[in-house]
Amino acid sequence: MKVELLRYTPDGEKLIASAAKLCYSSVGISNIEESLNKENTNKFLSMLVELGHESPIEHISFTFGVEGVSRTLSHQLVRHRIASYSQQSQRYVKLDQFEYIIPPSIEENSEAKKLFTEAMEKDQQYYDKITQILFEKYLKEYLEQGVKEKEAKQKSEKQAIEDARYVFPNACETKIVFTMNARTLLNFFKLRTCNRAQWEIRRLAIEMLRLVKKIYPVLFKEAGPACLKGPCPEGSMTCGEIAQVRKKFKEM
């Protein structure tokens, strides 16, 4: 898994403080900006975080680039709807040798890993065969319609891989760029850094949190699973490790 913070709103903590102060101020925006320094910005931002006044933090955003993750992960990721996503397309990109993610439980079991790897290799073989069968079918049709050979081949390949991709597994590796505002990020961290979250997206969420904490430590100082600031919301399904979890995120 490779996670990069590609872009973020510069001077974001000051921007949030300015926007929040405007709600309660009779002076103009420029005057508010000029009155803010690092010390009083951090103090005001800490107060916002404690109060849970989250709407002003929507003014700043973060763009991540992620590679080496599975389609299982991306299916979960896009459920966070207040965000923008651009994902590598299996419809337009022919995968002559697709990469795949092996879950740790399978990686550490030689028998399971052998079966898993064989399944991935068969998927590639089936994809290649189906692509070729459909390519020949579409090419023949286009040529009969009088389409020039070069254009006919391009169209045929595109149509062939559009349907052949259905054989790819959830383990198939994907690449994705996405942008979230800070409020969405906090919600994402609350849900996906929890021990009860699926292992792969939990790894992603924790690495994202490490990256944004380096940029804006005050804003994200309380970020993490819901149990950091209260009882575990999972009830009887709790992991039972609340003390260890709080220590881990406090030291992050």
mmCIF file of C-alpha atoms in Angstrom:
data_model
loop_
_atom_site.group_PDB
_atom_site.id
_atom_site.type_symbol
_atom_site.label_atom_id
_atom_site.label_comp_id
_atom_site.label_asym_id
_atom_site.label_seq_id
_atom_site.Cartn_x
_atom_site.Cartn_y
_atom_site.Cartn_z
ATOM 1 C CA MET A 1 0.000 0.000 0.000
ATOM 2 C CA LYS A 2 1.315 3.424 -0.989
ATOM 3 C CA VAL A 3 -0.407 6.509 0.431
ATOM 4 C CA GLU A 4 0.579 10.062 -0.493
ATOM 5 C CA LEU A 5 -0.853 13.418 0.529
ATOM 6 C CA LEU A 6 -0.753 15.128 -2.856
ATOM 7 C CA ARG A 7 -2.253 18.522 -1.992
ATOM 8 C CA TYR A 8 -3.908 20.296 0.912
ATOM 9 C CA THR A 9 -5.293 23.749 1.655
ATOM 10 C CA PRO A 10 -2.350 25.922 2.731
ATOM 11 C CA ASP A 11 -2.596 27.814 6.012
ATOM 12 C CA GLY A 12 -5.723 25.785 6.667
ATOM 13 C CA GLU A 13 -5.922 26.087 10.445
ATOM 14 C CA LYS A 14 -5.880 29.881 10.187
ATOM 15 C CA LEU A 15 -8.548 29.741 7.471
ATOM 16 C CA ILE A 16 -10.797 27.642 9.703
ATOM 17 C CA ALA A 17 -10.308 29.996 12.649
ATOM 18 C CA SER A 18 -11.073 33.023 10.444
ATOM 19 C CA ALA A 19 -14.249 31.470 9.081
ATOM 20 C CA ALA A 20 -15.439 30.427 12.539
ATOM 21 C CA LYS A 21 -14.705 33.823 14.108
ATOM 22 C CA LEU A 22 -16.647 35.559 11.353
ATOM 23 C CA CYS A 23 -19.823 33.928 12.679
ATOM 24 C CA TYR A 24 -19.469 35.892 15.916
ATOM 25 C CA SER A 25 -17.738 39.063 14.744
ATOM 26 C CA SER A 26 -18.937 42.474 13.619
ATOM 27 C CA VAL A 27 -15.646 43.295 11.850
ATOM 28 C CA GLY A 28 -14.635 42.364 8.324
ATOM 29 C CA ILE A 29 -12.846 39.259 7.118
ATOM 30 C CA SER A 30 -9.528 41.026 6.535
ATOM 31 C CA ASN A 31 -9.520 42.395 10.087
ATOM 32 C CA ILE A 32 -10.138 38.933 11.484
ATOM 33 C CA GLU A 33 -7.302 37.448 9.410
ATOM 34 C CA GLU A 34 -4.884 40.156 10.500
ATOM 35 C CA SER A 35 -5.701 39.615 14.178
ATOM 36 C CA LEU A 36 -4.804 35.928 14.067
ATOM 37 C CA ASN A 37 -1.355 34.617 14.884
ATOM 38 C CA LYS A 38 -0.217 31.037 15.451
ATOM 39 C CA GLU A 39 -0.879 31.135 19.198
ATOM 40 C CA ASN A 40 -4.431 32.474 19.157
ATOM 41 C CA THR A 41 -5.277 30.429 16.052
ATOM 42 C CA ASN A 42 -4.272 27.218 17.828
ATOM 43 C CA LYS A 43 -6.168 28.236 20.957
ATOM 44 C CA PHE A 44 -9.346 29.024 19.029
ATOM 45 C CA LEU A 45 -9.060 25.877 16.919
ATOM 46 C CA SER A 46 -8.648 23.743 20.025
ATOM 47 C CA MET A 47 -11.853 25.278 21.390
ATOM 48 C CA LEU A 48 -13.705 24.446 18.137
ATOM 49 C CA VAL A 49 -12.530 20.849 18.294
ATOM 50 C CA GLU A 50 -13.598 20.525 21.938
ATOM 51 C CA LEU A 51 -17.027 22.044 21.237
ATOM 52 C CA GLY A 52 -17.556 19.907 18.159
ATOM 53 C CA HIS A 53 -18.257 22.992 16.011
ATOM 54 C CA GLU A 54 -17.402 21.259 12.742
ATOM 55 C CA SER A 55 -18.931 23.281 9.902
ATOM 56 C CA PRO A 56 -15.999 25.769 9.637
ATOM 57 C CA ILE A 57 -13.509 22.950 9.078
ATOM 58 C CA GLU A 58 -15.233 22.081 5.803
ATOM 59 C CA HIS A 59 -13.374 25.033 4.262
ATOM 60 C CA ILE A 60 -10.139 23.076 3.918
ATOM 61 C CA SER A 61 -9.486 19.915 1.917
ATOM 62 C CA PHE A 62 -6.901 17.204 1.369
ATOM 63 C CA THR A 63 -6.120 15.205 -1.766
ATOM 64 C CA PHE A 64 -4.593 11.741 -1.454
ATOM 65 C CA GLY A 65 -3.036 9.411 -3.989
ATOM 66 C CA VAL A 66 -3.330 5.726 -3.118
ATOM 67 C CA GLU A 67 -1.868 2.694 -4.905
ATOM 68 C CA GLY A 68 -1.488 -0.976 -4.067
ATOM 69 C CA VAL A 69 -4.953 -1.425 -2.593
ATOM 70 C CA SER A 70 -7.743 -3.797 -3.538
ATOM 71 C CA ARG A 71 -11.118 -3.212 -5.088
ATOM 72 C CA THR A 72 -12.490 -4.492 -1.777
ATOM 73 C CA LEU A 73 -11.030 -1.376 -0.178
ATOM 74 C CA SER A 74 -12.165 1.042 -2.881
ATOM 75 C CA HIS A 75 -15.745 -0.266 -2.683
ATOM 76 C CA GLN A 76 -15.745 0.712 0.994
ATOM 77 C CA LEU A 77 -13.938 4.002 0.434
ATOM 78 C CA VAL A 78 -16.464 5.429 -2.029
ATOM 79 C CA ARG A 79 -19.246 4.941 0.519
ATOM 80 C CA HIS A 80 -17.892 8.135 2.066
ATOM 81 C CA ARG A 81 -19.940 10.210 -0.311
ATOM 82 C CA ILE A 82 -18.873 13.775 0.507
ATOM 83 C CA ALA A 83 -15.658 13.403 -1.459
ATOM 84 C CA SER A 84 -14.350 13.359 -5.033
ATOM 85 C CA TYR A 85 -12.842 10.198 -6.538
ATOM 86 C CA SER A 86 -10.822 9.388 -9.661
ATOM 87 C CA GLN A 87 -10.025 5.684 -9.990
ATOM 88 C CA GLN A 88 -8.064 3.678 -12.536
ATOM 89 C CA SER A 89 -10.630 2.275 -14.952
ATOM 90 C CA GLN A 90 -10.735 -1.404 -15.869
ATOM 91 C CA ARG A 91 -12.969 -0.374 -18.750
ATOM 92 C CA TYR A 92 -10.307 1.702 -20.477
ATOM 93 C CA VAL A 93 -7.097 0.156 -19.121
ATOM 94 C CA LYS A 94 -6.247 -3.319 -20.398
ATOM 95 C CA LEU A 95 -4.653 -5.360 -17.621
ATOM 96 C CA ASP A 96 -2.169 -7.698 -19.305
ATOM 97 C CA GLN A 97 -0.997 -8.809 -15.874
ATOM 98 C CA PHE A 98 -3.165 -7.593 -13.026
ATOM 99 C CA GLU A 99 -1.696 -7.150 -9.569
ATOM 100 C CA TYR A 100 -3.600 -8.399 -6.548
ATOM 101 C CA ILE A 101 -3.699 -7.939 -2.788
ATOM 102 C CA ILE A 102 -3.241 -10.979 -0.562
ATOM 103 C CA PRO A 103 -4.917 -10.686 2.861
ATOM 104 C CA PRO A 104 -2.496 -11.330 5.780
ATOM 105 C CA SER A 105 -4.467 -14.360 6.983
ATOM 106 C CA ILE A 106 -3.951 -15.978 3.573
ATOM 107 C CA GLU A 107 -0.355 -14.779 3.181
ATOM 108 C CA GLU A 108 0.710 -16.533 6.382
ATOM 109 C CA ASN A 109 -0.977 -19.841 5.492
ATOM 110 C CA SER A 110 0.932 -21.712 2.764
ATOM 111 C CA GLU A 111 -1.996 -23.921 1.726
ATOM 112 C CA ALA A 112 -4.444 -21.004 1.525
ATOM 113 C CA LYS A 113 -1.894 -18.826 -0.296
ATOM 114 C CA LYS A 114 -1.270 -21.528 -2.914
ATOM 115 C CA LEU A 115 -4.997 -21.811 -3.669
ATOM 116 C CA PHE A 116 -5.412 -18.027 -3.688
ATOM 117 C CA THR A 117 -2.505 -17.506 -6.087
ATOM 118 C CA GLU A 118 -3.792 -20.225 -8.406
ATOM 119 C CA ALA A 119 -7.205 -18.522 -8.472
ATOM 120 C CA MET A 120 -5.605 -15.194 -9.393
ATOM 121 C CA GLU A 121 -3.592 -16.795 -12.198
ATOM 122 C CA LYS A 122 -6.723 -18.464 -13.577
ATOM 123 C CA ASP A 123 -8.593 -15.163 -13.482
ATOM 124 C CA GLN A 124 -5.856 -13.607 -15.628
ATOM 125 C CA GLN A 125 -6.012 -16.507 -18.078
ATOM 126 C CA TYR A 126 -9.795 -16.267 -18.364
ATOM 127 C CA TYR A 127 -9.604 -12.499 -18.810
ATOM 128 C CA ASP A 128 -7.066 -12.874 -21.620
ATOM 129 C CA LYS A 129 -9.097 -15.579 -23.371
ATOM 130 C CA ILE A 130 -12.410 -13.754 -23.084
ATOM 131 C CA THR A 131 -10.783 -10.526 -24.264
ATOM 132 C CA GLN A 132 -9.400 -12.265 -27.337
ATOM 133 C CA ILE A 133 -12.692 -14.004 -28.168
ATOM 134 C CA LEU A 134 -14.681 -10.764 -27.899
ATOM 135 C CA PHE A 135 -11.999 -8.761 -29.708
ATOM 136 C CA GLU A 136 -12.175 -11.070 -32.732
ATOM 137 C CA LYS A 137 -15.970 -10.933 -32.717
ATOM 138 C CA TYR A 138 -16.150 -7.127 -32.614
ATOM 139 C CA LEU A 139 -13.306 -6.684 -35.097
ATOM 140 C CA LYS A 140 -15.083 -8.847 -37.667
ATOM 141 C CA GLU A 141 -18.290 -6.844 -37.206
ATOM 142 C CA TYR A 142 -16.563 -3.466 -37.542
ATOM 143 C CA LEU A 143 -14.616 -4.491 -40.622
ATOM 144 C CA GLU A 144 -17.834 -5.745 -42.240
ATOM 145 C CA GLN A 145 -19.353 -2.326 -41.503
ATOM 146 C CA GLY A 146 -16.520 -0.680 -43.417
ATOM 147 C CA VAL A 147 -14.667 0.747 -40.440
ATOM 148 C CA LYS A 148 -10.939 1.253 -41.089
ATOM 149 C CA GLU A 149 -8.738 -1.433 -39.569
ATOM 150 C CA LYS A 150 -6.894 0.779 -37.051
ATOM 151 C CA GLU A 151 -10.111 2.306 -35.717
ATOM 152 C CA ALA A 152 -11.822 -1.077 -35.751
ATOM 153 C CA LYS A 153 -9.074 -2.598 -33.588
ATOM 154 C CA GLN A 154 -9.236 0.254 -31.084
ATOM 155 C CA LYS A 155 -13.004 -0.005 -30.743
ATOM 156 C CA SER A 156 -12.905 -3.786 -30.559
ATOM 157 C CA GLU A 157 -10.350 -3.868 -27.754
ATOM 158 C CA LYS A 158 -12.238 -1.271 -25.750
ATOM 159 C CA GLN A 159 -15.489 -3.212 -26.038
ATOM 160 C CA ALA A 160 -13.787 -6.525 -25.324
ATOM 161 C CA ILE A 161 -12.135 -5.476 -22.058
ATOM 162 C CA GLU A 162 -15.320 -3.697 -20.981
ATOM 163 C CA ASP A 163 -16.997 -7.087 -20.488
ATOM 164 C CA ALA A 164 -13.947 -9.291 -19.881
ATOM 165 C CA ARG A 165 -13.180 -7.286 -16.721
ATOM 166 C CA TYR A 166 -16.133 -8.965 -14.988
ATOM 167 C CA VAL A 167 -13.910 -11.952 -14.191
ATOM 168 C CA PHE A 168 -11.541 -9.871 -12.054
ATOM 169 C CA PRO A 169 -11.728 -10.514 -8.294
ATOM 170 C CA ASN A 170 -12.155 -8.079 -5.407
ATOM 171 C CA ALA A 171 -8.456 -8.675 -4.712
ATOM 172 C CA CYS A 172 -7.514 -6.879 -7.939
ATOM 173 C CA GLU A 173 -5.142 -3.971 -7.253
ATOM 174 C CA THR A 174 -6.352 -0.475 -8.002
ATOM 175 C CA LYS A 175 -5.135 3.106 -7.887
ATOM 176 C CA ILE A 176 -7.212 6.069 -6.791
ATOM 177 C CA VAL A 177 -6.966 9.814 -6.181
ATOM 178 C CA PHE A 178 -9.529 11.341 -3.863
ATOM 179 C CA THR A 179 -10.244 14.607 -2.099
ATOM 180 C CA MET A 180 -12.032 15.060 1.219
ATOM 181 C CA ASN A 181 -12.711 18.131 3.301
ATOM 182 C CA ALA A 182 -11.508 18.063 6.901
ATOM 183 C CA ARG A 183 -14.941 17.353 8.364
ATOM 184 C CA THR A 184 -15.395 14.336 6.114
ATOM 185 C CA LEU A 185 -11.903 13.201 7.068
ATOM 186 C CA LEU A 186 -12.703 13.325 10.784
ATOM 187 C CA ASN A 187 -15.787 11.194 10.194
ATOM 188 C CA PHE A 188 -13.756 8.808 8.035
ATOM 189 C CA PHE A 189 -11.148 8.450 10.777
ATOM 190 C CA LYS A 190 -13.811 7.877 13.429
ATOM 191 C CA LEU A 191 -15.248 4.951 11.482
ATOM 192 C CA ARG A 192 -12.251 3.450 9.716
ATOM 193 C CA THR A 193 -9.482 3.602 12.336
ATOM 194 C CA CYS A 194 -11.640 1.545 14.687
ATOM 195 C CA ASN A 195 -10.367 -1.976 15.423
ATOM 196 C CA ARG A 196 -13.681 -3.267 14.125
ATOM 197 C CA ALA A 197 -13.081 -1.770 10.667
ATOM 198 C CA GLN A 198 -11.918 -4.101 7.892
ATOM 199 C CA TRP A 199 -8.122 -4.531 8.092
ATOM 200 C CA GLU A 200 -7.163 -2.977 4.744
ATOM 201 C CA ILE A 201 -9.174 0.218 4.971
ATOM 202 C CA ARG A 202 -8.110 0.542 8.609
ATOM 203 C CA ARG A 203 -4.466 0.523 7.486
ATOM 204 C CA LEU A 204 -5.272 3.188 4.904
ATOM 205 C CA ALA A 205 -7.114 5.375 7.430
ATOM 206 C CA ILE A 206 -4.301 5.185 9.977
ATOM 207 C CA GLU A 207 -1.681 6.119 7.386
ATOM 208 C CA MET A 208 -3.831 9.035 6.174
ATOM 209 C CA LEU A 209 -4.199 10.216 9.764
ATOM 210 C CA ARG A 210 -0.423 10.119 10.265
ATOM 211 C CA LEU A 211 0.034 12.296 7.172
ATOM 212 C CA VAL A 212 -2.523 14.979 8.047
ATOM 213 C CA LYS A 213 -1.417 15.140 11.694
ATOM 214 C CA LYS A 214 2.038 16.197 10.511
ATOM 215 C CA ILE A 215 0.479 19.091 8.598
ATOM 216 C CA TYR A 216 -2.238 20.234 11.007
ATOM 217 C CA PRO A 217 -1.612 18.719 14.458
ATOM 218 C CA VAL A 218 -4.097 20.905 16.331
ATOM 219 C CA LEU A 219 -6.990 20.180 13.998
ATOM 220 C CA PHE A 220 -6.442 16.426 14.085
ATOM 221 C CA LYS A 221 -5.210 16.010 17.664
ATOM 222 C CA GLU A 222 -8.471 14.289 18.704
ATOM 223 C CA ALA A 223 -8.898 12.355 15.430
ATOM 224 C CA GLY A 224 -9.321 8.606 15.560
ATOM 225 C CA PRO A 225 -11.936 6.031 16.558
ATOM 226 C CA ALA A 226 -15.001 7.138 18.514
ATOM 227 C CA CYS A 227 -13.757 5.502 21.725
ATOM 228 C CA LEU A 228 -11.020 8.123 22.127
ATOM 229 C CA LYS A 229 -13.515 10.564 23.606
ATOM 230 C CA GLY A 230 -16.224 8.332 25.023
ATOM 231 C CA PRO A 231 -17.461 4.777 25.443
ATOM 232 C CA CYS A 232 -17.131 2.306 22.586
ATOM 233 C CA PRO A 233 -20.186 2.674 20.284
ATOM 234 C CA GLU A 234 -19.948 -0.973 19.195
ATOM 235 C CA GLY A 235 -21.695 -2.233 22.327
ATOM 236 C CA SER A 236 -21.388 -5.991 22.787
ATOM 237 C CA MET A 237 -19.261 -6.172 19.635
ATOM 238 C CA THR A 238 -16.494 -4.002 21.133
ATOM 239 C CA CYS A 239 -12.890 -5.104 20.637
ATOM 240 C CA GLY A 240 -12.391 -4.742 24.384
ATOM 241 C CA GLU A 241 -9.109 -2.882 23.935
ATOM 242 C CA ILE A 242 -10.160 0.700 24.615
ATOM 243 C CA ALA A 243 -7.185 1.489 26.867
ATOM 244 C CA GLN A 244 -4.664 0.212 24.298
ATOM 245 C CA VAL A 245 -6.444 2.053 21.477
ATOM 246 C CA ARG A 246 -6.429 5.379 23.356
ATOM 247 C CA LYS A 247 -2.722 4.988 24.145
ATOM 248 C CA LYS A 248 -1.905 4.150 20.526
ATOM 249 C CA PHE A 249 -3.606 7.218 19.059
ATOM 250 C CA LYS A 250 -2.385 9.535 21.774
ATOM 251 C CA GLU A 251 1.185 8.580 20.925
ATOM 252 C CA MET A 252 0.678 8.782 17.156
#
